[in-house]
Amino acid sequence: MLEIKELKKTYVSKQNKYIALQDLNLNVSKGEFVSVMGPSGSGKTTLLNCISGFIAADSGKILLDGENILNIDEDKLAEVRQNKIGFVFQDFILINGLTVLENIFLPQIIANKNMKEIKKRTKALLDAFAIEMIKDKYPNEISGGQKQRVAIARALSNNPSIILADEPTGNLDSKSSSTVIQAFTDANKNLGATIFMVTHDAFAASHSDRVVALKDGHIIKELVRNASPREFLNDILNFMKGINGDIYDD
């Protein structure tokens, strides 16, 4: 579903070169929940930005549903972002002048869906994330955890091929983080969402199917969950400690 092949990205500053991603290869299957962890400067955000098309890679391929999205024009890229990629950001990025309901409506309206279809999809998402009771409230009237659940619902509104999540629990307390991770788990298990999440939060990562550890632009380890999140959390933490805490810096 998502295939990354020999991806390379270099930044140039004052005649100095910094290699952020070095011939990186990674596959994400449909319906999989994958977390990416690593220290600052490991390439996590660069990888996410290359997949989303926010920055250009030097070379390689990023295949989404078989299409290389590194080699498409801006109009086609905008179409891919609108229909195939859902985004969840650390800062929610909800529109304060719109209600919860209207925030979830918006991507579907932009995609020119009919109102009957929009209402049906939105009702299903409101129910799935237990936010129906706040649908008429504005973002400044709800909690951080509720905002992020709204953001996840909005990201799923056009039924994208993949959700890209950038530190979705970064601005939340532990209780709200648990609620948000449960929302991601529900989206993955109950709605079949494919999720690709960058995080420093080992607890959040422990609920994913697989953790990809980056360091210096390379994948140095992949951990697969074969037990409960609690047991997987121990595996993640033990791995991080085993490499002197270089990756787990939260």
PDB file of C-alpha atoms in Angstrom:
ATOM      1  CA  MET A   1       0.000   0.000   0.000  1.00  0.00           C
ATOM      2  CA  LEU A   2       2.855   2.369   0.947  1.00  0.00           C
ATOM      3  CA  GLU A   3       6.269   1.434  -0.430  1.00  0.00           C
ATOM      4  CA  ILE A   4       9.366   3.536   0.164  1.00  0.00           C
ATOM      5  CA  LYS A   5      12.343   2.574  -1.958  1.00  0.00           C
ATOM      6  CA  GLU A   6      15.928   3.862  -1.700  1.00  0.00           C
ATOM      7  CA  LEU A   7      14.704   7.229  -0.396  1.00  0.00           C
ATOM      8  CA  LYS A   8      17.423   9.829   0.064  1.00  0.00           C
ATOM      9  CA  LYS A   9      17.173  13.405   1.322  1.00  0.00           C
ATOM     10  CA  THR A  10      20.051  15.834   1.832  1.00  0.00           C
ATOM     11  CA  TYR A  11      19.902  19.333   3.302  1.00  0.00           C
ATOM     12  CA  VAL A  12      22.464  21.943   2.296  1.00  0.00           C
ATOM     13  CA  SER A  13      23.302  24.856   4.580  1.00  0.00           C
ATOM     14  CA  LYS A  14      26.216  27.255   4.137  1.00  0.00           C
ATOM     15  CA  GLN A  15      27.929  24.821   1.790  1.00  0.00           C
ATOM     16  CA  ASN A  16      27.597  22.022   4.334  1.00  0.00           C
ATOM     17  CA  LYS A  17      25.640  18.882   3.486  1.00  0.00           C
ATOM     18  CA  TYR A  18      23.546  16.981   5.995  1.00  0.00           C
ATOM     19  CA  ILE A  19      22.108  13.633   4.937  1.00  0.00           C
ATOM     20  CA  ALA A  20      18.713  13.265   6.633  1.00  0.00           C
ATOM     21  CA  LEU A  21      17.650  10.012   4.935  1.00  0.00           C
ATOM     22  CA  GLN A  22      20.065   7.480   3.482  1.00  0.00           C
ATOM     23  CA  ASP A  23      18.667   5.016   0.921  1.00  0.00           C
ATOM     24  CA  LEU A  24      15.749   4.208   3.205  1.00  0.00           C
ATOM     25  CA  ASN A  25      13.428   1.273   2.403  1.00  0.00           C
ATOM     26  CA  LEU A  26      10.127   0.649   4.160  1.00  0.00           C
ATOM     27  CA  ASN A  27       6.767  -0.977   3.405  1.00  0.00           C
ATOM     28  CA  VAL A  28       3.464  -0.354   5.179  1.00  0.00           C
ATOM     29  CA  SER A  29       0.617  -2.791   4.511  1.00  0.00           C
ATOM     30  CA  LYS A  30      -3.033  -1.856   4.198  1.00  0.00           C
ATOM     31  CA  GLY A  31      -4.659  -1.787   7.641  1.00  0.00           C
ATOM     32  CA  GLU A  32      -1.327  -1.682   9.495  1.00  0.00           C
ATOM     33  CA  PHE A  33      -0.556   0.693  12.379  1.00  0.00           C
ATOM     34  CA  VAL A  34       3.141   1.628  12.223  1.00  0.00           C
ATOM     35  CA  SER A  35       5.028   3.945  14.565  1.00  0.00           C
ATOM     36  CA  VAL A  36       8.361   5.609  13.795  1.00  0.00           C
ATOM     37  CA  MET A  37      10.662   6.516  16.673  1.00  0.00           C
ATOM     38  CA  GLY A  38      14.097   8.063  16.885  1.00  0.00           C
ATOM     39  CA  PRO A  39      16.106  10.906  18.441  1.00  0.00           C
ATOM     40  CA  SER A  40      15.973  14.469  17.206  1.00  0.00           C
ATOM     41  CA  GLY A  41      17.750  14.596  13.861  1.00  0.00           C
ATOM     42  CA  SER A  42      17.154  10.922  13.083  1.00  0.00           C
ATOM     43  CA  GLY A  43      15.024  11.704  10.024  1.00  0.00           C
ATOM     44  CA  LYS A  44      11.517  11.047  11.390  1.00  0.00           C
ATOM     45  CA  THR A  45       9.975  14.364  10.421  1.00  0.00           C
ATOM     46  CA  THR A  46      11.830  14.450   7.103  1.00  0.00           C
ATOM     47  CA  LEU A  47      10.423  11.031   6.258  1.00  0.00           C
ATOM     48  CA  LEU A  48       6.888  12.133   7.100  1.00  0.00           C
ATOM     49  CA  ASN A  49       7.282  15.344   5.095  1.00  0.00           C
ATOM     50  CA  CYS A  50       8.571  13.445   2.063  1.00  0.00           C
ATOM     51  CA  ILE A  51       5.621  11.049   2.168  1.00  0.00           C
ATOM     52  CA  SER A  52       3.181  13.954   2.432  1.00  0.00           C
ATOM     53  CA  GLY A  53       4.901  15.846  -0.389  1.00  0.00           C
ATOM     54  CA  PHE A  54       5.667  18.858   1.801  1.00  0.00           C
ATOM     55  CA  ILE A  55       9.352  18.535   0.894  1.00  0.00           C
ATOM     56  CA  ALA A  56      11.034  16.965  -2.118  1.00  0.00           C
ATOM     57  CA  ALA A  57      13.388  14.005  -1.818  1.00  0.00           C
ATOM     58  CA  ASP A  58      16.677  13.824  -3.709  1.00  0.00           C
ATOM     59  CA  SER A  59      16.044  10.361  -5.101  1.00  0.00           C
ATOM     60  CA  GLY A  60      14.136   7.147  -4.569  1.00  0.00           C
ATOM     61  CA  LYS A  61      10.448   6.300  -4.783  1.00  0.00           C
ATOM     62  CA  ILE A  62       7.386   6.686  -2.584  1.00  0.00           C
ATOM     63  CA  LEU A  63       4.615   4.482  -3.947  1.00  0.00           C
ATOM     64  CA  LEU A  64       1.118   5.067  -2.564  1.00  0.00           C
ATOM     65  CA  ASP A  65      -1.369   2.542  -3.934  1.00  0.00           C
ATOM     66  CA  GLY A  66       1.197   1.803  -6.642  1.00  0.00           C
ATOM     67  CA  GLU A  67       1.666   5.427  -7.773  1.00  0.00           C
ATOM     68  CA  ASN A  68       5.028   7.154  -7.313  1.00  0.00           C
ATOM     69  CA  ILE A  69       3.977  10.397  -5.632  1.00  0.00           C
ATOM     70  CA  LEU A  70       7.500  11.837  -5.909  1.00  0.00           C
ATOM     71  CA  ASN A  71       7.042  12.237  -9.653  1.00  0.00           C
ATOM     72  CA  ILE A  72       3.695  14.013  -9.905  1.00  0.00           C
ATOM     73  CA  ASP A  73       2.852  17.663 -10.493  1.00  0.00           C
ATOM     74  CA  GLU A  74       1.388  20.009  -7.877  1.00  0.00           C
ATOM     75  CA  ASP A  75      -2.213  19.598  -9.035  1.00  0.00           C
ATOM     76  CA  LYS A  76      -2.007  15.814  -8.842  1.00  0.00           C
ATOM     77  CA  LEU A  77      -0.216  16.008  -5.482  1.00  0.00           C
ATOM     78  CA  ALA A  78      -3.019  18.206  -4.113  1.00  0.00           C
ATOM     79  CA  GLU A  79      -5.514  15.602  -5.296  1.00  0.00           C
ATOM     80  CA  VAL A  80      -3.552  12.825  -3.563  1.00  0.00           C
ATOM     81  CA  ARG A  81      -3.431  14.807  -0.311  1.00  0.00           C
ATOM     82  CA  GLN A  82      -7.156  15.483  -0.516  1.00  0.00           C
ATOM     83  CA  ASN A  83      -8.288  11.951  -1.301  1.00  0.00           C
ATOM     84  CA  LYS A  84      -5.581   9.506  -0.229  1.00  0.00           C
ATOM     85  CA  ILE A  85      -3.809  11.037   2.783  1.00  0.00           C
ATOM     86  CA  GLY A  86      -5.305  12.120   6.092  1.00  0.00           C
ATOM     87  CA  PHE A  87      -3.230  14.328   8.393  1.00  0.00           C
ATOM     88  CA  VAL A  88      -3.190  14.524  12.187  1.00  0.00           C
ATOM     89  CA  PHE A  89      -0.867  17.148  13.676  1.00  0.00           C
ATOM     90  CA  GLN A  90       0.457  17.781  17.178  1.00  0.00           C
ATOM     91  CA  ASP A  91      -1.297  21.168  17.298  1.00  0.00           C
ATOM     92  CA  PHE A  92      -4.674  19.839  16.037  1.00  0.00           C
ATOM     93  CA  ILE A  93      -5.032  22.610  13.392  1.00  0.00           C
ATOM     94  CA  LEU A  94      -8.787  22.767  13.712  1.00  0.00           C
ATOM     95  CA  ILE A  95     -10.502  25.874  12.333  1.00  0.00           C
ATOM     96  CA  ASN A  96     -11.606  27.878  15.368  1.00  0.00           C
ATOM     97  CA  GLY A  97     -14.463  29.609  13.534  1.00  0.00           C
ATOM     98  CA  LEU A  98     -16.106  26.287  12.667  1.00  0.00           C
ATOM     99  CA  THR A  99     -17.915  23.855  14.951  1.00  0.00           C
ATOM    100  CA  VAL A 100     -16.730  20.278  15.432  1.00  0.00           C
ATOM    101  CA  LEU A 101     -19.353  19.158  12.920  1.00  0.00           C
ATOM    102  CA  GLU A 102     -18.267  21.773  10.380  1.00  0.00           C
ATOM    103  CA  ASN A 103     -14.571  20.889  10.812  1.00  0.00           C
ATOM    104  CA  ILE A 104     -15.364  17.286   9.860  1.00  0.00           C
ATOM    105  CA  PHE A 105     -17.626  18.433   7.017  1.00  0.00           C
ATOM    106  CA  LEU A 106     -14.954  20.654   5.457  1.00  0.00           C
ATOM    107  CA  PRO A 107     -12.633  18.129   3.712  1.00  0.00           C
ATOM    108  CA  GLN A 108     -15.672  16.370   2.282  1.00  0.00           C
ATOM    109  CA  ILE A 109     -17.126  19.624   0.959  1.00  0.00           C
ATOM    110  CA  ILE A 110     -13.775  20.448  -0.670  1.00  0.00           C
ATOM    111  CA  ALA A 111     -13.892  16.985  -2.280  1.00  0.00           C
ATOM    112  CA  ASN A 112     -17.314  17.894  -3.756  1.00  0.00           C
ATOM    113  CA  LYS A 113     -19.206  15.107  -2.024  1.00  0.00           C
ATOM    114  CA  ASN A 114     -22.989  15.409  -1.830  1.00  0.00           C
ATOM    115  CA  MET A 115     -24.517  16.503   1.467  1.00  0.00           C
ATOM    116  CA  LYS A 116     -26.342  13.229   2.058  1.00  0.00           C
ATOM    117  CA  GLU A 117     -23.049  11.331   1.827  1.00  0.00           C
ATOM    118  CA  ILE A 118     -21.268  13.935   3.975  1.00  0.00           C
ATOM    119  CA  LYS A 119     -23.841  13.710   6.754  1.00  0.00           C
ATOM    120  CA  LYS A 120     -23.799   9.911   6.732  1.00  0.00           C
ATOM    121  CA  ARG A 121     -20.002   9.713   6.921  1.00  0.00           C
ATOM    122  CA  THR A 122     -19.775  12.425   9.575  1.00  0.00           C
ATOM    123  CA  LYS A 123     -22.449  10.789  11.748  1.00  0.00           C
ATOM    124  CA  ALA A 124     -20.506   7.507  11.611  1.00  0.00           C
ATOM    125  CA  LEU A 125     -17.286   9.271  12.663  1.00  0.00           C
ATOM    126  CA  LEU A 126     -18.969  11.234  15.463  1.00  0.00           C
ATOM    127  CA  ASP A 127     -20.295   7.956  16.850  1.00  0.00           C
ATOM    128  CA  ALA A 128     -17.022   6.058  16.331  1.00  0.00           C
ATOM    129  CA  PHE A 129     -15.003   8.592  18.336  1.00  0.00           C
ATOM    130  CA  ALA A 130     -17.680   9.412  20.941  1.00  0.00           C
ATOM    131  CA  ILE A 131     -17.777  13.101  20.018  1.00  0.00           C
ATOM    132  CA  GLU A 132     -21.410  13.414  18.938  1.00  0.00           C
ATOM    133  CA  MET A 133     -22.242  15.314  22.128  1.00  0.00           C
ATOM    134  CA  ILE A 134     -19.754  18.080  21.259  1.00  0.00           C
ATOM    135  CA  LYS A 135     -20.583  18.375  17.549  1.00  0.00           C
ATOM    136  CA  ASP A 136     -22.006  21.893  17.932  1.00  0.00           C
ATOM    137  CA  LYS A 137     -19.152  23.199  20.071  1.00  0.00           C
ATOM    138  CA  TYR A 138     -16.193  25.224  18.787  1.00  0.00           C
ATOM    139  CA  PRO A 139     -12.565  24.085  19.231  1.00  0.00           C
ATOM    140  CA  ASN A 140     -11.928  26.589  22.049  1.00  0.00           C
ATOM    141  CA  GLU A 141     -14.797  25.019  24.007  1.00  0.00           C
ATOM    142  CA  ILE A 142     -13.417  21.463  24.131  1.00  0.00           C
ATOM    143  CA  SER A 143     -10.443  19.717  25.743  1.00  0.00           C
ATOM    144  CA  GLY A 144      -7.143  18.838  24.084  1.00  0.00           C
ATOM    145  CA  GLY A 145      -8.043  15.158  23.936  1.00  0.00           C
ATOM    146  CA  GLN A 146     -11.396  15.979  22.349  1.00  0.00           C
ATOM    147  CA  LYS A 147      -9.688  18.260  19.822  1.00  0.00           C
ATOM    148  CA  GLN A 148      -7.366  15.468  18.755  1.00  0.00           C
ATOM    149  CA  ARG A 149     -10.251  13.003  18.409  1.00  0.00           C
ATOM    150  CA  VAL A 150     -12.001  15.561  16.203  1.00  0.00           C
ATOM    151  CA  ALA A 151      -8.774  15.914  14.196  1.00  0.00           C
ATOM    152  CA  ILE A 152      -8.623  12.128  13.708  1.00  0.00           C
ATOM    153  CA  ALA A 153     -12.269  12.045  12.628  1.00  0.00           C
ATOM    154  CA  ARG A 154     -11.608  14.889  10.184  1.00  0.00           C
ATOM    155  CA  ALA A 155      -8.545  13.071   8.806  1.00  0.00           C
ATOM    156  CA  LEU A 156     -10.708  10.008   8.133  1.00  0.00           C
ATOM    157  CA  SER A 157     -13.614  11.917   6.621  1.00  0.00           C
ATOM    158  CA  ASN A 158     -12.617  11.244   3.004  1.00  0.00           C
ATOM    159  CA  ASN A 159     -11.707   7.610   3.760  1.00  0.00           C
ATOM    160  CA  PRO A 160      -8.011   8.074   2.855  1.00  0.00           C
ATOM    161  CA  SER A 161      -5.574   5.298   2.025  1.00  0.00           C
ATOM    162  CA  ILE A 162      -3.330   6.297   4.959  1.00  0.00           C
ATOM    163  CA  ILE A 163      -3.292   8.550   8.014  1.00  0.00           C
ATOM    164  CA  LEU A 164      -0.034  10.423   8.662  1.00  0.00           C
ATOM    165  CA  ALA A 165       0.228  11.452  12.322  1.00  0.00           C
ATOM    166  CA  ASP A 166       2.961  13.792  13.575  1.00  0.00           C
ATOM    167  CA  GLU A 167       3.466  13.528  17.365  1.00  0.00           C
ATOM    168  CA  PRO A 168      -0.323  13.373  17.957  1.00  0.00           C
ATOM    169  CA  THR A 169       0.057  13.080  21.748  1.00  0.00           C
ATOM    170  CA  GLY A 170       2.866  15.636  22.051  1.00  0.00           C
ATOM    171  CA  ASN A 171       0.723  18.412  23.561  1.00  0.00           C
ATOM    172  CA  LEU A 172      -1.494  16.224  25.743  1.00  0.00           C
ATOM    173  CA  ASP A 173      -1.472  15.055  29.341  1.00  0.00           C
ATOM    174  CA  SER A 174      -1.344  11.318  30.064  1.00  0.00           C
ATOM    175  CA  LYS A 175      -5.134  10.909  30.373  1.00  0.00           C
ATOM    176  CA  SER A 176      -5.815  12.722  27.103  1.00  0.00           C
ATOM    177  CA  SER A 177      -2.981  10.815  25.421  1.00  0.00           C
ATOM    178  CA  SER A 178      -4.577   7.512  26.407  1.00  0.00           C
ATOM    179  CA  THR A 179      -7.897   8.660  24.973  1.00  0.00           C
ATOM    180  CA  VAL A 180      -6.295   9.717  21.703  1.00  0.00           C
ATOM    181  CA  ILE A 181      -4.312   6.490  21.312  1.00  0.00           C
ATOM    182  CA  GLN A 182      -7.521   4.556  21.928  1.00  0.00           C
ATOM    183  CA  ALA A 183      -9.086   6.617  19.129  1.00  0.00           C
ATOM    184  CA  PHE A 184      -6.244   5.625  16.794  1.00  0.00           C
ATOM    185  CA  THR A 185      -6.594   1.985  17.829  1.00  0.00           C
ATOM    186  CA  ASP A 186     -10.342   2.100  17.211  1.00  0.00           C
ATOM    187  CA  ALA A 187      -9.805   3.730  13.812  1.00  0.00           C
ATOM    188  CA  ASN A 188      -7.323   0.996  12.915  1.00  0.00           C
ATOM    189  CA  LYS A 189      -9.296  -1.985  14.185  1.00  0.00           C
ATOM    190  CA  ASN A 190     -12.893  -0.890  13.590  1.00  0.00           C
ATOM    191  CA  LEU A 191     -12.564   1.337  10.524  1.00  0.00           C
ATOM    192  CA  GLY A 192      -9.619  -0.394   8.844  1.00  0.00           C
ATOM    193  CA  ALA A 193      -7.485   2.767   8.867  1.00  0.00           C
ATOM    194  CA  THR A 194      -3.820   2.481   7.895  1.00  0.00           C
ATOM    195  CA  ILE A 195      -1.812   4.655  10.291  1.00  0.00           C
ATOM    196  CA  PHE A 196       1.777   5.892  10.029  1.00  0.00           C
ATOM    197  CA  MET A 197       2.694   7.751  13.223  1.00  0.00           C
ATOM    198  CA  VAL A 198       5.859   9.614  14.175  1.00  0.00           C
ATOM    199  CA  THR A 199       6.208   9.756  17.945  1.00  0.00           C
ATOM    200  CA  HIS A 200       8.589  10.075  20.886  1.00  0.00           C
ATOM    201  CA  ASP A 201       5.949   8.490  23.136  1.00  0.00           C
ATOM    202  CA  ALA A 202       6.778   4.835  23.838  1.00  0.00           C
ATOM    203  CA  PHE A 203       3.325   4.317  25.396  1.00  0.00           C
ATOM    204  CA  ALA A 204       1.660   5.533  22.200  1.00  0.00           C
ATOM    205  CA  ALA A 205       3.967   3.400  20.055  1.00  0.00           C
ATOM    206  CA  SER A 206       3.186   0.308  22.134  1.00  0.00           C
ATOM    207  CA  HIS A 207      -0.337   0.242  20.678  1.00  0.00           C
ATOM    208  CA  SER A 208       0.913  -0.006  17.097  1.00  0.00           C
ATOM    209  CA  ASP A 209       1.549  -3.209  15.184  1.00  0.00           C
ATOM    210  CA  ARG A 210       5.163  -2.345  14.473  1.00  0.00           C
ATOM    211  CA  VAL A 211       7.777   0.175  15.600  1.00  0.00           C
ATOM    212  CA  VAL A 212      10.436   1.370  13.161  1.00  0.00           C
ATOM    213  CA  ALA A 213      13.495   2.862  14.859  1.00  0.00           C
ATOM    214  CA  LEU A 214      15.469   5.487  12.938  1.00  0.00           C
ATOM    215  CA  LYS A 215      18.942   6.795  13.628  1.00  0.00           C
ATOM    216  CA  ASP A 216      21.035   9.032  11.356  1.00  0.00           C
ATOM    217  CA  GLY A 217      18.625   8.519   8.470  1.00  0.00           C
ATOM    218  CA  HIS A 218      18.757   4.717   8.655  1.00  0.00           C
ATOM    219  CA  ILE A 219      16.310   2.135   9.949  1.00  0.00           C
ATOM    220  CA  ILE A 220      18.318   0.353  12.616  1.00  0.00           C
ATOM    221  CA  LYS A 221      15.597  -1.878  14.053  1.00  0.00           C
ATOM    222  CA  GLU A 222      11.989  -2.939  13.578  1.00  0.00           C
ATOM    223  CA  LEU A 223       9.990  -4.290  16.496  1.00  0.00           C
ATOM    224  CA  VAL A 224       6.799  -6.251  15.845  1.00  0.00           C
ATOM    225  CA  ARG A 225       4.072  -6.492  18.489  1.00  0.00           C
ATOM    226  CA  ASN A 226       3.211 -10.110  19.228  1.00  0.00           C
ATOM    227  CA  ALA A 227       1.695  -9.578  22.656  1.00  0.00           C
ATOM    228  CA  SER A 228      -0.258  -6.991  24.647  1.00  0.00           C
ATOM    229  CA  PRO A 229       0.595  -3.267  24.468  1.00  0.00           C
ATOM    230  CA  ARG A 230       1.937  -3.495  28.029  1.00  0.00           C
ATOM    231  CA  GLU A 231       4.390  -6.235  27.079  1.00  0.00           C
ATOM    232  CA  PHE A 232       5.288  -4.461  23.846  1.00  0.00           C
ATOM    233  CA  LEU A 233       5.987  -1.279  25.820  1.00  0.00           C
ATOM    234  CA  ASN A 234       8.584  -3.211  27.830  1.00  0.00           C
ATOM    235  CA  ASP A 235      10.153  -4.483  24.604  1.00  0.00           C
ATOM    236  CA  ILE A 236      10.360  -0.927  23.244  1.00  0.00           C
ATOM    237  CA  LEU A 237      11.864   0.504  26.429  1.00  0.00           C
ATOM    238  CA  ASN A 238      14.365  -2.347  26.766  1.00  0.00           C
ATOM    239  CA  PHE A 239      15.482  -1.827  23.186  1.00  0.00           C
ATOM    240  CA  MET A 240      15.905   1.897  23.742  1.00  0.00           C
ATOM    241  CA  LYS A 241      17.912   1.336  26.896  1.00  0.00           C
ATOM    242  CA  GLY A 242      20.007  -1.246  25.060  1.00  0.00           C
ATOM    243  CA  ILE A 243      21.300   1.409  22.707  1.00  0.00           C
ATOM    244  CA  ASN A 244      22.112   3.841  25.534  1.00  0.00           C
ATOM    245  CA  GLY A 245      18.894   5.804  25.194  1.00  0.00           C
ATOM    246  CA  ASP A 246      19.941   7.330  21.881  1.00  0.00           C
ATOM    247  CA  ILE A 247      16.503   6.869  20.346  1.00  0.00           C
ATOM    248  CA  TYR A 248      14.139   7.209  23.254  1.00  0.00           C
ATOM    249  CA  ASP A 249      14.675  10.831  24.228  1.00  0.00           C
ATOM    250  CA  ASP A 250      11.241  11.689  25.665  1.00  0.00           C
TER     251      ASP A 250
END
